[in-house]
Every structure is written in structure tokens, then in C-alpha cells.
Amino acid sequence: MNSLAFFAMLLYFIIYSLGAPIQYVASLIGVQSLVTFSKVALPGILILLGLVKIFLRMEINKKVFSLTLLVITSLLIAYFSRLPLVQIVYGLKTFMPFFGVYFYFFYFYKKKKDFKFLYRLMIPVTFLGLFVDKFIDFPWSNISIEVGGIEREISRSWETFGVERLAGFQTASYDSAILIVILITLFGISTFNKAEKSKKIRLYDSFLFLLGIYSIYLTTFKSAYVFIFVYLCFGLLKKYYNKTTQREKKFAGFLMKLTLLCLFLYSLIPPILSIMGINFFSKVGQSSNFMSNYLFKSYGIRMMHTWPDALKLLDLASFSGWFGRGIGGVGTAQQYAEPLVYNAGDNFFLFIFITFGVLAIPLVLALLKLLLKINFTENNWFIMGCLLLIIFTFGATINFIDSPFLMSISGALLALYTNFYYNKLLKINS
């Protein structure tokens, strides 16, 4: 069972980390549907293996159990909202990476040193893809395939105000940036309490970190910039935290929580303001200033159109929209059955509110509670800090739930965090 789980997880990682060339080669030999199917089948296998473990142990983490109930309830809401079956199925698919990767890291994963290997291998590979993409056009760039009757680009190449957004080996530039963030996060977890002894390896790892930052620069993905900045602040505060008095430790802990709280509000408040008709960036699109357009125009579009229009989807829901539209009611799943009202959502909290309605409120409060209850004396605070950092930075402006990368790393980090307590409890009870 362990070997099957490892093979499924490895294959799943390869297919997504080298998604564009794999999909391109598959399309040339006529098996593109097989690659698409594997993206569903592999997390499905991990979920089934996880369920076997649950039945054998007769126990399940409360957080994951609550999320499972929420998804099941939302499937029923989608049915009562009369969403087409294909839309519901695709909506369910978007949650599979979270649960599949969670079960793998909670029940099967044992070696944190694998994170270092992935970091040292995939940072150069991802950089290579982006760097080469800067000078030549890959054969898969802007090539489309048909999946489920919907035309999809293997790799999207486009520009923002004349600045090219490079995708490399990924479907889009933001996927490459998110992959780098994932690699940096997992590497940070593996070295958090135990740094490398070899000075040469530490120097090489530092070089890779800088290479990763430059790679993010090549993607022009602004949310990744925010993540890296706060991630570095966490590292500095952690170093400061471990070498100070108790009073100074409280202050350092306060700064870290305050940073996360600001990011929480950054991802939660703007959609609410936009729905109320308040848009601080309404005049940006009329400006001729390159920098203001580059930094804020897309954000202004979200506040003016994307977020207010997304809320209107609840007019199509059952139960007066109180319980949302259900799974598949917003985001990519709409493209398969209701493309005329498609809305990406482009905000984590707005997305879950349209999907779950008032049932999303406990989830929002749970995230806030996790933030406020981070205990910096515990060895695993960094894991929860990174999980919240990823949700609040990327969830502020992109379609978080529809991203297999973000859902996968969220499942992995939650598993690593809860597994620490699980093992601690086993020690206490033994």
C-alpha cells in the first residue's frame, strides 16, 4: 500500500511539475485524454488508500472530517441548485488534490529529506524552463487541445503592458511561480529546526533560493512577491525569536501574528468593499502611468467587475443563495456547462462563500482561530504559518480552489501540521 501511494504521488507531481511538455507529447501521439484522466485518477487513488487507512484505524482528523462533510453537503446543494452533472463532477475534481495529498502526507509520508531533494532538483529545472522560454518559443506555447468539449491551452503565453509573462514548463506563468513557492516552503520546513552541516551545501541552497526568486521575477506573478517577502520576514523573526528574552519573544510573536492578520484582512476585506461599490483603483485604468497600470489595473478590474459579478451568481442558487450554489457553482467548472455566466471568482473567501454560502463562515472563523492560536514555542508553528501565508497571499487575487498546486500544498501542510500533534498524542498515550 505504501509503495502504491508513493508511486501515485510521484507520478502526480511529475505530471503537474512538467505539465506543458508532457501534455504536448501526449497530444502528438493522441493520448492527451490519458494525461487528463491521470490528473483525476492519481489523487483518487490516494483518497481511496487514505480511506482504507481510516477504516483500519477507525479514526480521522476532526478538521478533515469537517471539510469532508462540508463538501458532501455542498454536493447536495449543487444538486438542488440544478447544476449540470458535468459541472458538479468538475467542481468535485478541484477538491481532490487537497484530500489526496493530505491523505498521502498524513498516512504514508515519512522522510522530510525528500523535500531537500525536490528543492535541489526542481528549482534548477523550473528556472531552466523559464529562462529558455525568455529567448525561444517552446513548441507547446499557445497550442490548444480539446478536453471534455472545451478548448484548453497547453501553455499560455501572453503579455501585460508589454511585459512577457513566461510559463516555462507549466500551463501558465503563475503555475511556475506557485511551484517555486511550494519548493521553497517544503525546503524551509525540512531545514527549520536542523540546518545543513556542510557549508558548501548551505551556499548551494542559498544560491537556489536566489535562483527561485529570479524565476518568480520572470513570471511577473505579484502574489508570489508578497509571499517571498513575508516568508523572509518569518525567517528573520524566527532567528530573532530564538535568541531573545521572554519579553522580546512575545513582541516577535506579536509581529508575526500581526503580519498574518493583515494578510487575512487583505484577502477578506477588498471583495466586501467592491460588492459595496467601493473601488480604490477605479481610476487606474484611465491612467497613462505604466507602473500604476502594471501593479494595480488587474486588481481594479477585480474590484469593479469580477467580485461584484461573482456575487450575482447566488441569484441562480436554491434556498435564496443562503447555502451557496454548491460544488461547481463558480470557477472553471462553469466553462463546461454555463460559459455565459462564467466567473473565476479570483478570491478564496468569495469563492467559498459562493460555493458554500453561510456554511463558509465556520471555515473563515477556523482560519482566524488557527492564526490567533499559533504557538511559537511549538516546533511546527512554521508549518501552520506557511499554510495561512499561502491561503492569504494567493487567495487574495487568484482562483485558489481551482489551482491543483495550491490545493495540493494546502493538503500537504495541513497533514504535516496535524500529524505532528497526532504523533505527540501517541507518545503521551503510550
Short mmCIF file of C-alpha atoms in Angstrom, two decimals:
data_model
loop_
_atom_site.label_atom_id
_atom_site.label_comp_id
_atom_site.label_asym_id
_atom_site.label_seq_id
_atom_site.Cartn_x
_atom_site.Cartn_y
_atom_site.Cartn_z
CA MET A 1 0.00 0.00 0.00
CA ASN A 2 2.85 2.41 0.87
CA SER A 3 4.57 1.71 -2.45
CA LEU A 4 1.38 2.33 -4.41
CA ALA A 5 0.80 5.60 -2.56
CA PHE A 6 4.38 6.73 -3.23
CA PHE A 7 4.14 5.85 -6.93
CA ALA A 8 0.80 7.68 -7.31
CA MET A 9 2.16 10.76 -5.52
CA LEU A 10 5.39 10.77 -7.56
CA LEU A 11 3.56 10.42 -10.86
CA TYR A 12 1.09 13.12 -9.85
CA PHE A 13 3.94 15.52 -9.03
CA ILE A 14 5.76 14.82 -12.31
CA ILE A 15 2.63 15.34 -14.42
CA TYR A 16 1.98 18.74 -12.86
CA SER A 17 5.55 19.98 -12.45
CA LEU A 18 6.30 19.26 -16.14
CA GLY A 19 2.72 19.68 -17.28
CA ALA A 20 3.17 21.52 -20.59
CA PRO A 21 5.76 19.26 -22.32
CA ILE A 22 4.02 16.09 -21.07
CA GLN A 23 0.64 17.28 -22.35
CA TYR A 24 2.22 18.36 -25.65
CA VAL A 25 3.89 14.99 -26.27
CA ALA A 26 0.66 13.22 -25.28
CA SER A 27 -1.28 15.31 -27.82
CA LEU A 28 1.21 14.41 -30.57
CA ILE A 29 0.67 10.67 -30.02
CA GLY A 30 -3.07 11.05 -29.44
CA VAL A 31 -3.24 10.18 -25.74
CA GLN A 32 -3.96 13.65 -24.31
CA SER A 33 -7.10 12.26 -22.65
CA LEU A 34 -4.91 9.82 -20.70
CA VAL A 35 -2.97 12.71 -19.12
CA THR A 36 -6.22 14.47 -18.24
CA PHE A 37 -7.62 11.25 -16.77
CA SER A 38 -4.46 10.70 -14.69
CA LYS A 39 -4.93 14.11 -13.03
CA VAL A 40 -8.19 12.73 -11.61
CA ALA A 41 -7.19 9.10 -11.13
CA LEU A 42 -3.96 9.67 -9.18
CA PRO A 43 -5.45 11.84 -6.38
CA GLY A 44 -8.43 9.45 -6.50
CA ILE A 45 -6.10 6.52 -5.73
CA LEU A 46 -4.56 8.47 -2.83
CA ILE A 47 -8.03 9.24 -1.46
CA LEU A 48 -9.04 5.56 -1.66
CA LEU A 49 -5.84 4.47 0.10
CA GLY A 50 -6.44 7.13 2.74
CA LEU A 51 -9.99 5.84 3.29
CA VAL A 52 -8.61 2.33 3.75
CA LYS A 53 -6.28 3.65 6.46
CA ILE A 54 -9.19 5.46 8.13
CA PHE A 55 -11.28 2.28 8.23
CA LEU A 56 -8.35 0.23 9.51
CA ARG A 57 -7.58 2.70 12.31
CA MET A 58 -11.20 3.78 12.83
CA GLU A 59 -10.16 7.41 13.35
CA ILE A 60 -9.99 10.61 11.32
CA ASN A 61 -8.73 14.12 11.93
CA LYS A 62 -11.58 16.42 13.01
CA LYS A 63 -10.59 19.23 10.64
CA VAL A 64 -10.58 16.94 7.61
CA PHE A 65 -13.82 15.28 8.71
CA SER A 66 -15.49 18.70 8.93
CA LEU A 67 -14.19 19.67 5.48
CA THR A 68 -15.44 16.36 4.07
CA LEU A 69 -18.92 16.97 5.47
CA LEU A 70 -18.85 20.48 4.02
CA VAL A 71 -18.01 19.16 0.54
CA ILE A 72 -20.70 16.44 0.74
CA THR A 73 -23.30 19.00 1.85
CA SER A 74 -22.24 21.29 -0.98
CA LEU A 75 -22.72 18.47 -3.49
CA LEU A 76 -26.34 18.19 -2.33
CA ILE A 77 -26.76 21.97 -2.65
CA ALA A 78 -25.38 21.78 -6.21
CA TYR A 79 -27.97 19.10 -6.99
CA PHE A 80 -30.83 21.21 -5.59
CA SER A 81 -29.47 24.22 -7.50
CA ARG A 82 -29.84 22.06 -10.62
CA LEU A 83 -26.28 22.45 -11.74
CA PRO A 84 -25.41 20.19 -14.71
CA LEU A 85 -23.74 16.93 -13.73
CA VAL A 86 -20.56 17.67 -15.70
CA GLN A 87 -20.21 20.94 -13.81
CA ILE A 88 -20.64 19.25 -10.43
CA VAL A 89 -18.15 16.49 -11.33
CA TYR A 90 -15.52 19.01 -12.44
CA GLY A 91 -16.15 21.08 -9.31
CA LEU A 92 -15.57 17.96 -7.20
CA LYS A 93 -12.35 17.31 -9.13
CA THR A 94 -10.92 20.63 -7.90
CA PHE A 95 -11.09 19.41 -4.28
CA MET A 96 -9.47 16.03 -4.97
CA PRO A 97 -5.83 17.28 -4.92
CA PHE A 98 -6.35 18.65 -1.41
CA PHE A 99 -7.75 15.42 0.03
CA GLY A 100 -5.47 13.11 -1.97
CA VAL A 101 -2.25 14.89 -0.99
CA TYR A 102 -3.47 15.31 2.59
CA PHE A 103 -4.00 11.54 2.96
CA TYR A 104 -0.60 10.81 1.44
CA PHE A 105 1.31 13.10 3.79
CA PHE A 106 -0.72 12.13 6.83
CA TYR A 107 -0.68 8.35 6.44
CA PHE A 108 2.20 7.43 4.14
CA TYR A 109 4.90 10.09 4.09
CA LYS A 110 7.90 9.50 6.36
CA LYS A 111 11.05 11.28 5.09
CA LYS A 112 11.38 15.06 5.26
CA LYS A 113 14.75 14.83 3.50
CA ASP A 114 12.81 14.23 0.26
CA PHE A 115 11.86 17.92 0.38
CA LYS A 116 15.52 18.89 0.08
CA PHE A 117 15.98 16.61 -2.92
CA LEU A 118 12.94 18.07 -4.68
CA TYR A 119 14.11 21.61 -3.95
CA ARG A 120 17.62 20.98 -5.28
CA LEU A 121 16.30 19.21 -8.38
CA MET A 122 13.21 21.18 -9.36
CA ILE A 123 14.34 24.78 -8.71
CA PRO A 124 17.01 24.48 -11.47
CA VAL A 125 14.57 22.63 -13.77
CA THR A 126 11.84 25.26 -13.32
CA PHE A 127 14.36 28.07 -13.79
CA LEU A 128 15.68 26.41 -16.95
CA GLY A 129 12.17 26.27 -18.41
CA LEU A 130 11.51 29.94 -17.70
CA PHE A 131 14.95 31.13 -18.82
CA VAL A 132 14.83 29.25 -22.14
CA ASP A 133 11.22 30.43 -22.64
CA LYS A 134 12.54 34.00 -22.46
CA PHE A 135 14.60 33.52 -25.63
CA ILE A 136 12.76 30.92 -27.68
CA ASP A 137 9.14 29.85 -28.16
CA PHE A 138 8.52 26.33 -26.91
CA PRO A 139 6.53 24.14 -29.36
CA TRP A 140 3.72 23.82 -26.79
CA SER A 141 3.33 27.57 -26.32
CA ASN A 142 -0.20 28.76 -27.24
CA ILE A 143 -1.10 25.27 -28.53
CA SER A 144 -4.64 24.19 -27.64
CA ILE A 145 -6.22 20.79 -27.06
CA GLU A 146 -9.84 19.81 -26.52
CA VAL A 147 -10.79 18.38 -23.13
CA GLY A 148 -14.41 17.46 -22.49
CA GLY A 149 -15.55 19.60 -25.39
CA ILE A 150 -13.68 22.63 -24.02
CA GLU A 151 -10.62 24.01 -25.78
CA ARG A 152 -7.67 24.39 -23.42
CA GLU A 153 -4.22 25.87 -23.96
CA ILE A 154 -1.33 23.53 -23.14
CA SER A 155 0.76 26.54 -22.18
CA ARG A 156 -0.45 30.10 -22.16
CA SER A 157 1.91 32.83 -23.36
CA TRP A 158 0.83 36.44 -23.03
CA GLU A 159 1.97 39.93 -22.12
CA THR A 160 0.91 42.52 -19.55
CA PHE A 161 1.58 46.07 -20.71
CA GLY A 162 4.39 44.83 -22.93
CA VAL A 163 5.96 42.66 -20.19
CA GLU A 164 6.06 39.00 -21.22
CA ARG A 165 4.67 36.51 -18.68
CA LEU A 166 6.75 33.37 -19.06
CA ALA A 167 5.28 29.94 -18.33
CA GLY A 168 8.25 27.63 -18.95
CA PHE A 169 7.20 24.02 -18.46
CA GLN A 170 3.85 24.98 -16.93
CA THR A 171 0.39 25.83 -18.24
CA ALA A 172 0.74 29.47 -17.17
CA SER A 173 3.26 31.80 -15.58
CA TYR A 174 1.54 31.74 -12.20
CA ASP A 175 1.79 27.93 -12.08
CA SER A 176 5.59 28.16 -12.39
CA ALA A 177 5.70 30.80 -9.65
CA ILE A 178 3.47 28.74 -7.35
CA LEU A 179 5.62 25.62 -7.95
CA ILE A 180 8.71 27.57 -6.84
CA VAL A 181 6.86 28.80 -3.75
CA ILE A 182 5.89 25.21 -2.93
CA LEU A 183 9.50 24.01 -3.28
CA ILE A 184 10.82 26.86 -1.10
CA THR A 185 8.13 26.19 1.54
CA LEU A 186 8.82 22.46 1.78
CA PHE A 187 12.56 23.07 1.89
CA GLY A 188 12.06 25.59 4.70
CA ILE A 189 10.08 23.01 6.68
CA SER A 190 12.78 20.35 6.22
CA THR A 191 15.54 22.69 7.47
CA PHE A 192 13.56 24.70 10.02
CA ASN A 193 15.00 23.06 13.13
CA LYS A 194 18.07 21.46 11.62
CA ALA A 195 20.28 23.37 9.21
CA GLU A 196 22.69 21.65 6.85
CA LYS A 197 26.11 20.97 8.41
CA SER A 198 28.02 21.36 5.16
CA LYS A 199 28.89 24.97 4.36
CA LYS A 200 29.08 24.18 0.63
CA ILE A 201 25.57 22.69 0.61
CA ARG A 202 24.21 25.69 2.56
CA LEU A 203 25.84 28.01 0.00
CA TYR A 204 24.32 26.00 -2.86
CA ASP A 205 20.88 26.05 -1.23
CA SER A 206 21.13 29.83 -0.79
CA PHE A 207 22.05 30.18 -4.45
CA LEU A 208 19.00 28.11 -5.39
CA PHE A 209 16.82 30.37 -3.25
CA LEU A 210 18.07 33.42 -5.17
CA LEU A 211 17.56 31.49 -8.41
CA GLY A 212 13.99 30.79 -7.30
CA ILE A 213 13.37 34.49 -6.62
CA TYR A 214 14.72 35.39 -10.07
CA SER A 215 12.48 32.72 -11.60
CA ILE A 216 9.46 34.31 -9.90
CA TYR A 217 10.59 37.63 -11.35
CA LEU A 218 10.49 36.05 -14.82
CA THR A 219 6.84 35.01 -14.24
CA THR A 220 5.87 38.57 -13.07
CA PHE A 221 3.43 36.96 -10.59
CA LYS A 222 2.92 39.67 -7.96
CA SER A 223 1.30 37.48 -5.28
CA ALA A 224 4.45 35.35 -5.19
CA TYR A 225 6.47 38.51 -4.48
CA VAL A 226 4.29 39.15 -1.43
CA PHE A 227 4.75 35.56 -0.26
CA ILE A 228 8.55 35.65 -0.59
CA PHE A 229 8.77 38.97 1.27
CA VAL A 230 6.72 37.74 4.24
CA TYR A 231 8.46 34.33 4.14
CA LEU A 232 11.82 36.08 4.53
CA CYS A 233 10.42 38.19 7.37
CA PHE A 234 9.28 34.99 9.09
CA GLY A 235 12.80 33.61 8.78
CA LEU A 236 14.35 36.73 10.28
CA LEU A 237 11.80 36.90 13.08
CA LYS A 238 12.29 33.21 13.81
CA LYS A 239 16.04 33.78 14.12
CA TYR A 240 15.41 36.78 16.36
CA TYR A 241 12.79 34.86 18.36
CA ASN A 242 15.19 32.06 19.28
CA LYS A 243 17.91 34.40 20.61
CA THR A 244 15.98 36.83 22.79
CA THR A 245 14.43 37.23 26.22
CA GLN A 246 10.90 36.13 27.02
CA ARG A 247 9.59 39.67 26.69
CA GLU A 248 11.18 40.14 23.28
CA LYS A 249 9.87 36.75 22.18
CA LYS A 250 6.33 37.93 22.90
CA PHE A 251 6.94 41.00 20.77
CA ALA A 252 8.37 38.92 17.89
CA GLY A 253 5.40 36.55 18.11
CA PHE A 254 3.04 39.53 18.09
CA LEU A 255 4.69 40.88 14.92
CA MET A 256 4.31 37.54 13.15
CA LYS A 257 0.64 37.24 14.10
CA LEU A 258 0.01 40.86 13.15
CA THR A 259 1.55 40.24 9.72
CA LEU A 260 -0.71 37.24 9.12
CA LEU A 261 -3.72 39.16 10.40
CA CYS A 262 -3.01 42.00 7.94
CA LEU A 263 -2.80 39.46 5.10
CA PHE A 264 -6.05 37.85 6.30
CA LEU A 265 -7.78 41.25 6.10
CA TYR A 266 -6.08 41.96 2.75
CA SER A 267 -7.70 38.86 1.28
CA LEU A 268 -11.09 39.25 3.03
CA ILE A 269 -11.98 42.97 3.05
CA PRO A 270 -11.45 44.16 -0.58
CA PRO A 271 -14.12 41.83 -2.10
CA ILE A 272 -16.58 43.06 0.54
CA LEU A 273 -15.75 46.67 -0.32
CA SER A 274 -16.11 46.00 -4.05
CA ILE A 275 -19.54 44.45 -3.53
CA MET A 276 -20.48 47.60 -1.60
CA GLY A 277 -19.42 49.64 -4.64
CA ILE A 278 -16.17 50.94 -3.14
CA ASN A 279 -13.22 50.73 -5.55
CA PHE A 280 -9.96 52.46 -4.71
CA PHE A 281 -8.50 51.58 -8.11
CA SER A 282 -11.33 52.71 -10.41
CA LYS A 283 -9.17 55.45 -11.99
CA VAL A 284 -6.10 53.28 -12.53
CA GLY A 285 -7.34 52.00 -15.89
CA GLN A 286 -7.66 55.60 -17.11
CA SER A 287 -4.08 56.43 -16.09
CA SER A 288 -1.24 56.52 -18.61
CA ASN A 289 1.30 55.70 -15.91
CA PHE A 290 2.93 52.36 -16.75
CA MET A 291 3.81 51.38 -13.18
CA SER A 292 0.35 52.07 -11.73
CA ASN A 293 -1.28 50.13 -14.58
CA TYR A 294 1.18 47.25 -14.23
CA LEU A 295 0.70 46.97 -10.47
CA PHE A 296 -2.97 47.79 -9.97
CA LYS A 297 -5.06 47.63 -13.14
CA SER A 298 -5.91 43.92 -12.85
CA TYR A 299 -6.77 44.47 -9.18
CA GLY A 300 -9.05 47.34 -10.18
CA ILE A 301 -10.81 45.09 -12.70
CA ARG A 302 -11.44 42.54 -9.96
CA MET A 303 -12.91 45.18 -7.67
CA MET A 304 -15.01 46.77 -10.40
CA HIS A 305 -16.26 43.68 -12.23
CA THR A 306 -15.05 40.22 -11.18
CA TRP A 307 -16.02 40.25 -7.49
CA PRO A 308 -19.39 42.07 -7.72
CA ASP A 309 -20.39 39.92 -10.72
CA ALA A 310 -19.39 36.75 -8.87
CA LEU A 311 -21.83 37.52 -6.05
CA LYS A 312 -24.66 37.77 -8.60
CA LEU A 313 -24.24 34.02 -9.21
CA LEU A 314 -26.10 33.47 -5.94
CA ASP A 315 -29.23 34.73 -7.71
CA LEU A 316 -29.14 31.42 -9.62
CA ALA A 317 -28.90 29.31 -6.43
CA SER A 318 -31.59 27.47 -4.48
CA PHE A 319 -32.60 28.41 -0.93
CA SER A 320 -32.25 32.12 -1.83
CA GLY A 321 -28.49 31.62 -2.04
CA TRP A 322 -28.08 31.12 1.71
CA PHE A 323 -26.14 27.88 1.19
CA GLY A 324 -24.34 28.97 -1.96
CA ARG A 325 -24.57 27.39 -5.41
CA GLY A 326 -22.79 24.22 -4.36
CA ILE A 327 -19.73 22.46 -5.77
CA GLY A 328 -19.02 23.65 -9.32
CA GLY A 329 -21.13 26.79 -8.96
CA VAL A 330 -18.25 29.18 -9.62
CA GLY A 331 -14.89 29.00 -11.35
CA THR A 332 -13.50 26.75 -14.07
CA ALA A 333 -16.30 24.16 -13.72
CA GLN A 334 -18.74 26.70 -15.17
CA GLN A 335 -16.93 26.66 -18.52
CA TYR A 336 -18.23 23.13 -19.13
CA ALA A 337 -21.94 23.97 -18.87
CA GLU A 338 -22.63 27.68 -18.33
CA PRO A 339 -19.82 29.64 -20.05
CA LEU A 340 -22.04 32.71 -20.50
CA VAL A 341 -22.07 33.36 -16.74
CA TYR A 342 -18.53 32.11 -16.06
CA ASN A 343 -16.72 33.93 -13.28
CA ALA A 344 -13.29 32.93 -11.97
CA GLY A 345 -14.01 34.33 -8.50
CA ASP A 346 -10.36 35.32 -8.08
CA ASN A 347 -10.59 35.37 -4.28
CA PHE A 348 -10.51 32.47 -1.85
CA PHE A 349 -13.10 33.82 0.56
CA LEU A 350 -15.52 34.95 -2.14
CA PHE A 351 -15.13 31.58 -3.90
CA ILE A 352 -16.01 29.56 -0.80
CA PHE A 353 -18.90 31.90 0.04
CA ILE A 354 -20.45 31.41 -3.42
CA THR A 355 -19.83 27.65 -3.14
CA PHE A 356 -20.88 27.06 0.49
CA GLY A 357 -22.90 30.15 1.42
CA VAL A 358 -23.22 30.74 5.16
CA LEU A 359 -21.61 27.33 5.71
CA ALA A 360 -18.33 29.00 4.75
CA ILE A 361 -18.43 31.23 7.84
CA PRO A 362 -17.18 28.49 10.24
CA LEU A 363 -14.29 27.84 7.82
CA VAL A 364 -13.33 31.52 7.83
CA LEU A 365 -13.53 31.63 11.64
CA ALA A 366 -11.46 28.42 11.87
CA LEU A 367 -8.69 30.03 9.81
CA LEU A 368 -8.78 33.11 12.01
CA LYS A 369 -8.65 30.91 15.12
CA LEU A 370 -5.64 29.00 13.76
CA LEU A 371 -3.92 32.32 13.14
CA LEU A 372 -4.56 33.66 16.63
CA LYS A 373 -3.64 30.38 18.33
CA ILE A 374 -0.25 29.81 16.65
CA ASN A 375 2.12 28.79 19.43
CA PHE A 376 5.67 29.87 18.59
CA THR A 377 7.12 27.59 21.26
CA GLU A 378 5.96 24.54 19.25
CA ASN A 379 8.25 23.14 16.58
CA ASN A 380 5.51 23.06 13.96
CA TRP A 381 4.34 26.69 14.10
CA PHE A 382 6.22 27.36 10.86
CA ILE A 383 4.08 24.80 9.01
CA MET A 384 0.82 26.47 10.01
CA GLY A 385 2.34 29.89 9.37
CA CYS A 386 3.20 28.88 5.79
CA LEU A 387 -0.26 27.36 5.23
CA LEU A 388 -2.01 30.56 6.31
CA LEU A 389 0.51 32.68 4.39
CA ILE A 390 -0.22 30.75 1.18
CA ILE A 391 -4.01 30.99 1.62
CA PHE A 392 -3.99 34.71 2.42
CA THR A 393 -1.45 35.86 -0.19
CA PHE A 394 -2.54 33.78 -3.18
CA GLY A 395 -6.17 33.53 -2.13
CA ALA A 396 -6.47 37.33 -2.22
CA THR A 397 -6.37 37.65 -6.01
CA ILE A 398 -6.49 34.27 -7.77
CA ASN A 399 -8.79 31.30 -8.17
CA PHE A 400 -7.25 29.34 -5.26
CA ILE A 401 -9.62 26.34 -5.23
CA ASP A 402 -9.19 25.71 -8.96
CA SER A 403 -5.39 25.54 -8.64
CA PRO A 404 -4.15 21.93 -8.22
CA PHE A 405 -0.80 23.31 -7.00
CA LEU A 406 -2.32 25.42 -4.21
CA MET A 407 -4.82 22.77 -3.15
CA SER A 408 -2.04 20.17 -3.06
CA ILE A 409 0.33 22.23 -0.91
CA SER A 410 -2.57 23.14 1.40
CA GLY A 411 -3.36 19.46 1.90
CA ALA A 412 0.32 18.63 2.46
CA LEU A 413 0.86 21.39 5.03
CA LEU A 414 -2.33 20.58 6.94
CA ALA A 415 -1.28 16.92 7.06
CA LEU A 416 2.23 17.75 8.29
CA TYR A 417 0.81 20.09 10.92
CA THR A 418 -1.85 17.71 12.25
CA ASN A 419 0.43 14.69 12.03
CA PHE A 420 2.82 16.36 14.46
CA TYR A 421 0.09 16.51 17.08
CA TYR A 422 -1.07 13.01 16.23
CA ASN A 423 2.42 11.62 16.90
CA LYS A 424 2.72 13.74 20.04
CA LEU A 425 -0.55 12.33 21.37
CA LEU A 426 0.61 8.80 20.60
CA LYS A 427 3.77 9.43 22.64
CA ILE A 428 1.78 10.80 25.58
CA ASN A 429 -0.68 7.92 25.50
CA SER A 430 1.96 5.19 25.09
#
